[in-house]
PDB file of C-alpha atoms in Angstrom:
ATOM      1  CA  MET A  99      13.909  29.077  16.884  1.00 53.00           C
ATOM      2  CA  ALA A 100      12.707  26.985  13.765  1.00 69.00           C
ATOM      3  CA  GLN A 101      13.859  28.100  10.714  1.00 91.00           C
ATOM      4  CA  LEU A 102      12.027  27.539   7.389  1.00 94.00           C
ATOM      5  CA  VAL A 103      14.013  26.568   4.097  1.00 95.00           C
ATOM      6  CA  LYS A 104      13.059  26.423   0.400  1.00 97.00           C
ATOM      7  CA  VAL A 105      15.263  24.789  -1.767  1.00 97.00           C
ATOM      8  CA  ASP A 106      14.263  23.782  -5.539  1.00 97.00           C
ATOM      9  CA  SER A 107      15.866  22.430  -8.829  1.00 98.00           C
ATOM     10  CA  GLU A 108      15.198  21.469 -12.247  1.00 97.00           C
ATOM     11  CA  ALA A 109      15.998  18.366 -14.393  1.00 97.00           C
ATOM     12  CA  GLN A 110      16.176  18.756 -18.323  1.00 98.00           C
ATOM     13  CA  ILE A 111      14.247  15.451 -19.577  1.00 98.00           C
ATOM     14  CA  LYS A 112      13.317  14.353 -23.039  1.00 97.00           C
ATOM     15  CA  SER A 113      10.486  11.818 -22.147  1.00 97.00           C
ATOM     16  CA  THR A 114       6.896  12.988 -22.785  1.00 96.00           C
ATOM     17  CA  PRO A 115       5.398  15.161 -19.942  1.00 97.00           C
ATOM     18  CA  ALA A 116       2.372  13.488 -19.923  1.00 96.00           C
ATOM     19  CA  LYS A 117       4.406   9.941 -19.413  1.00 96.00           C
ATOM     20  CA  PHE A 118       6.458  11.735 -16.896  1.00 97.00           C
ATOM     21  CA  TYR A 119       3.268  12.835 -14.946  1.00 97.00           C
ATOM     22  CA  ASN A 120       1.094   9.817 -15.003  1.00 96.00           C
ATOM     23  CA  LEU A 121       3.937   7.939 -13.467  1.00 95.00           C
ATOM     24  CA  LEU A 122       4.442  10.167 -10.492  1.00 95.00           C
ATOM     25  CA  LYS A 123       0.891  10.465 -10.128  1.00 96.00           C
ATOM     26  CA  ASN A 124      -0.180   7.069 -10.684  1.00 95.00           C
ATOM     27  CA  ASP A 125       2.226   4.204 -10.433  1.00 91.00           C
ATOM     28  CA  MET A 126       5.461   5.903  -7.886  1.00 90.00           C
ATOM     29  CA  THR A 127       5.337   2.557  -6.489  1.00 90.00           C
ATOM     30  CA  ARG A 128       7.454   1.255  -9.328  1.00 92.00           C
ATOM     31  CA  LEU A 129      10.678   3.132  -8.676  1.00 92.00           C
ATOM     32  CA  VAL A 130      11.585   0.094  -6.470  1.00 91.00           C
ATOM     33  CA  ASP A 131      11.501  -1.880  -9.969  1.00 90.00           C
ATOM     34  CA  MET A 132      12.879   0.442 -11.912  1.00 91.00           C
ATOM     35  CA  PHE A 133      15.463   1.315  -9.482  1.00 91.00           C
ATOM     36  CA  PRO A 134      16.354  -1.542  -7.018  1.00 89.00           C
ATOM     37  CA  GLY A 135      19.624  -0.021  -5.898  1.00 88.00           C
ATOM     38  CA  LYS A 136      17.848   3.429  -4.779  1.00 91.00           C
ATOM     39  CA  PHE A 137      14.625   2.238  -3.716  1.00 94.00           C
ATOM     40  CA  GLU A 138      13.875  -0.684  -1.266  1.00 94.00           C
ATOM     41  CA  SER A 139      10.878  -0.577  -1.019  1.00 95.00           C
ATOM     42  CA  ALA A 140       7.355   1.291  -2.030  1.00 94.00           C
ATOM     43  CA  GLN A 141       3.830   0.576  -0.760  1.00 95.00           C
ATOM     44  CA  LEU A 142       0.352   2.195  -0.952  1.00 96.00           C
ATOM     45  CA  LEU A 143      -0.994   2.591   2.591  1.00 97.00           C
ATOM     46  CA  GLU A 144      -3.863   4.480   1.814  1.00 97.00           C
ATOM     47  CA  GLY A 145      -5.949   5.972  -0.248  1.00 97.00           C
ATOM     48  CA  THR A 146      -5.729   4.932  -4.226  1.00 96.00           C
ATOM     49  CA  ASP A 147      -3.210   6.072  -6.304  1.00 94.00           C
ATOM     50  CA  GLY A 148      -3.390   9.050  -8.511  1.00 94.00           C
ATOM     51  CA  CYS A 149      -6.015  10.335  -5.787  1.00 97.00           C
ATOM     52  CA  VAL A 150      -5.479  13.333  -3.314  1.00 98.00           C
ATOM     53  CA  GLY A 151      -5.003  11.891   0.353  1.00 97.00           C
ATOM     54  CA  ASN A 152      -3.061   8.873  -0.924  1.00 97.00           C
ATOM     55  CA  VAL A 153      -0.357   7.695   1.713  1.00 97.00           C
ATOM     56  CA  LYS A 154       2.828   6.090   0.713  1.00 97.00           C
ATOM     57  CA  LEU A 155       5.621   4.717   2.614  1.00 97.00           C
ATOM     58  CA  PHE A 156       9.096   4.569   0.897  1.00 96.00           C
ATOM     59  CA  LYS A 157      12.268   3.116   1.935  1.00 96.00           C
ATOM     60  CA  PHE A 158      15.481   4.122  -0.081  1.00 95.00           C
ATOM     61  CA  ASN A 159      19.084   4.982   0.344  1.00 93.00           C
ATOM     62  CA  LEU A 160      20.260   8.304   0.505  1.00 89.00           C
ATOM     63  CA  GLY A 161      24.404   8.043   0.072  1.00 81.00           C
ATOM     64  CA  GLU A 162      25.317   5.704   3.014  1.00 80.00           C
ATOM     65  CA  ARG A 163      22.270   6.002   4.720  1.00 86.00           C
ATOM     66  CA  ARG A 164      18.221   4.027   4.778  1.00 92.00           C
ATOM     67  CA  GLN A 165      15.950   6.506   4.705  1.00 94.00           C
ATOM     68  CA  THR A 166      12.163   5.806   5.645  1.00 96.00           C
ATOM     69  CA  MET A 167       9.589   8.675   4.404  1.00 96.00           C
ATOM     70  CA  LYS A 168       5.608   8.313   4.810  1.00 97.00           C
ATOM     71  CA  VAL A 169       4.208  10.935   2.651  1.00 97.00           C
ATOM     72  CA  ARG A 170       0.596  11.968   1.542  1.00 98.00           C
ATOM     73  CA  LEU A 171      -0.591  13.105  -1.770  1.00 97.00           C
ATOM     74  CA  ASN A 172      -2.181  16.463  -0.885  1.00 98.00           C
ATOM     75  CA  GLU A 173      -2.850  18.255  -3.644  1.00 98.00           C
ATOM     76  CA  ILE A 174      -3.114  16.909  -7.582  1.00 98.00           C
ATOM     77  CA  ASN A 175      -3.278  19.755 -10.391  1.00 98.00           C
ATOM     78  CA  ASP A 176      -3.438  17.988 -13.816  1.00 98.00           C
ATOM     79  CA  GLU A 177      -3.543  21.022 -15.647  1.00 97.00           C
ATOM     80  CA  GLU A 178      -0.058  22.416 -14.653  1.00 98.00           C
ATOM     81  CA  ARG A 179       1.085  19.160 -13.947  1.00 98.00           C
ATOM     82  CA  ILE A 180       2.080  19.890 -10.278  1.00 98.00           C
ATOM     83  CA  LEU A 181       1.871  17.347  -7.737  1.00 98.00           C
ATOM     84  CA  ILE A 182       2.618  18.458  -3.764  1.00 98.00           C
ATOM     85  CA  TYR A 183       3.526  15.870  -0.602  1.00 98.00           C
ATOM     86  CA  GLU A 184       3.595  16.376   2.936  1.00 97.00           C
ATOM     87  CA  SER A 185       5.769  13.968   4.517  1.00 97.00           C
ATOM     88  CA  LEU A 186       4.280  12.435   7.725  1.00 97.00           C
ATOM     89  CA  GLU A 187       7.031  10.334   9.007  1.00 96.00           C
ATOM     90  CA  GLY A 188      10.442   9.124   8.710  1.00 95.00           C
ATOM     91  CA  ASN A 189      14.286   9.371   9.584  1.00 91.00           C
ATOM     92  CA  HIS A 190      14.208  13.301   8.295  1.00 92.00           C
ATOM     93  CA  THR A 191      11.653  14.519  11.379  1.00 91.00           C
ATOM     94  CA  LYS A 192      14.828  14.201  13.874  1.00 90.00           C
ATOM     95  CA  ILE A 193      16.275  17.304  11.828  1.00 94.00           C
ATOM     96  CA  TYR A 194      12.790  18.537   9.993  1.00 96.00           C
ATOM     97  CA  SER A 195       9.679  19.538  12.022  1.00 95.00           C
ATOM     98  CA  SER A 196       7.701  20.020   8.464  1.00 96.00           C
ATOM     99  CA  PHE A 197       8.716  18.377   4.710  1.00 97.00           C
ATOM    100  CA  LYS A 198       7.099  19.208   1.902  1.00 98.00           C
ATOM    101  CA  SER A 199       7.617  18.928  -1.672  1.00 98.00           C
ATOM    102  CA  THR A 200       6.531  20.223  -5.144  1.00 98.00           C
ATOM    103  CA  ILE A 201       7.001  18.537  -8.411  1.00 98.00           C
ATOM    104  CA  THR A 202       6.075  20.294 -11.608  1.00 98.00           C
ATOM    105  CA  VAL A 203       6.350  18.209 -14.911  1.00 98.00           C
ATOM    106  CA  ARG A 204       6.684  21.036 -17.519  1.00 97.00           C
ATOM    107  CA  ASP A 205       7.550  20.330 -21.001  1.00 96.00           C
ATOM    108  CA  GLY A 206      11.430  19.787 -21.185  1.00 97.00           C
ATOM    109  CA  SER A 207      12.017  19.555 -17.498  1.00 98.00           C
ATOM    110  CA  VAL A 208      10.789  18.778 -14.007  1.00 98.00           C
ATOM    111  CA  LYS A 209      11.030  21.177 -11.035  1.00 98.00           C
ATOM    112  CA  ILE A 210      11.505  19.670  -7.390  1.00 98.00           C
ATOM    113  CA  GLY A 211      10.664  22.214  -4.805  1.00 98.00           C
ATOM    114  CA  MET A 212      11.070  21.405  -0.817  1.00 98.00           C
ATOM    115  CA  GLU A 213      10.319  23.382   1.670  1.00 98.00           C
ATOM    116  CA  VAL A 214      10.649  22.380   5.327  1.00 97.00           C
ATOM    117  CA  GLU A 215      10.891  23.677   8.790  1.00 96.00           C
ATOM    118  CA  LYS A 216      14.399  22.918  10.739  1.00 95.00           C
ATOM    119  CA  ALA A 217      13.733  21.025  13.800  1.00 92.00           C
ATOM    120  CA  ASN A 218      16.612  23.246  15.402  1.00 90.00           C
ATOM    121  CA  ASP A 219      19.280  25.673  14.256  1.00 88.00           C
ATOM    122  CA  SER A 220      22.015  23.300  13.828  1.00 90.00           C
ATOM    123  CA  ALA A 221      20.065  21.070  11.210  1.00 93.00           C
ATOM    124  CA  PRO A 222      21.312  20.897   7.248  1.00 94.00           C
ATOM    125  CA  ASN A 223      19.361  22.544   4.437  1.00 95.00           C
ATOM    126  CA  PRO A 224      17.576  19.370   2.696  1.00 95.00           C
ATOM    127  CA  ASP A 225      20.106  19.245  -0.117  1.00 95.00           C
ATOM    128  CA  ARG A 226      20.673  15.735  -0.312  1.00 94.00           C
ATOM    129  CA  TYR A 227      17.330  14.920  -0.774  1.00 95.00           C
ATOM    130  CA  LEU A 228      17.069  17.590  -3.192  1.00 96.00           C
ATOM    131  CA  THR A 229      20.194  15.915  -5.285  1.00 96.00           C
ATOM    132  CA  PHE A 230      18.539  12.442  -4.542  1.00 95.00           C
ATOM    133  CA  ALA A 231      15.080  13.791  -6.281  1.00 96.00           C
ATOM    134  CA  VAL A 232      17.189  15.411  -9.170  1.00 97.00           C
ATOM    135  CA  GLU A 233      18.616  11.907  -9.840  1.00 95.00           C
ATOM    136  CA  THR A 234      15.769  10.022  -9.676  1.00 95.00           C
ATOM    137  CA  VAL A 235      13.999  12.353 -11.905  1.00 97.00           C
ATOM    138  CA  LYS A 236      17.040  12.149 -14.270  1.00 96.00           C
ATOM    139  CA  ALA A 237      16.972   8.175 -13.762  1.00 95.00           C
ATOM    140  CA  VAL A 238      12.839   7.884 -14.696  1.00 96.00           C
ATOM    141  CA  ASP A 239      13.519   9.757 -17.856  1.00 97.00           C
ATOM    142  CA  ALA A 240      16.418   7.395 -19.202  1.00 96.00           C
ATOM    143  CA  TYR A 241      13.890   4.526 -18.340  1.00 95.00           C
ATOM    144  CA  LEU A 242      10.976   6.192 -19.921  1.00 95.00           C
ATOM    145  CA  LEU A 243      13.309   6.633 -22.923  1.00 94.00           C
ATOM    146  CA  ASN A 244      14.062   2.965 -23.125  1.00 91.00           C
ATOM    147  CA  HIS A 245      10.626   1.446 -22.177  1.00 87.00           C
TER     148      HIS A 245
END
């Protein structure tokens, strides 16, 4: 029987929330240039950056493993600075039947929530993905403070 799991974490940021949110909403493919050791590639496959429905393909290094993840931006709430993504394809689909991420940019912090449906009872919680996301938030914050 499939199990629905929700995990979340919050990372403190010093950069302005508007600048951070704008990068995530409109220019996430820049992560490759910003962090070539973490991200191998990121490309917009469908739609327009900053618009609901756009689809992006990311190739990144999760520890020792190369991962691919094709995601669609399902919801944008500019007033609350919330972005909701749904994963469509990737390595993770072997262990998760569904994978959704919510990013909320606040004054002084970024909250990341992940909701997955495990493909089977032995599938792990998505803690590695959450840790990777938090590390990326911290790296983006440091980058934005220096550029």
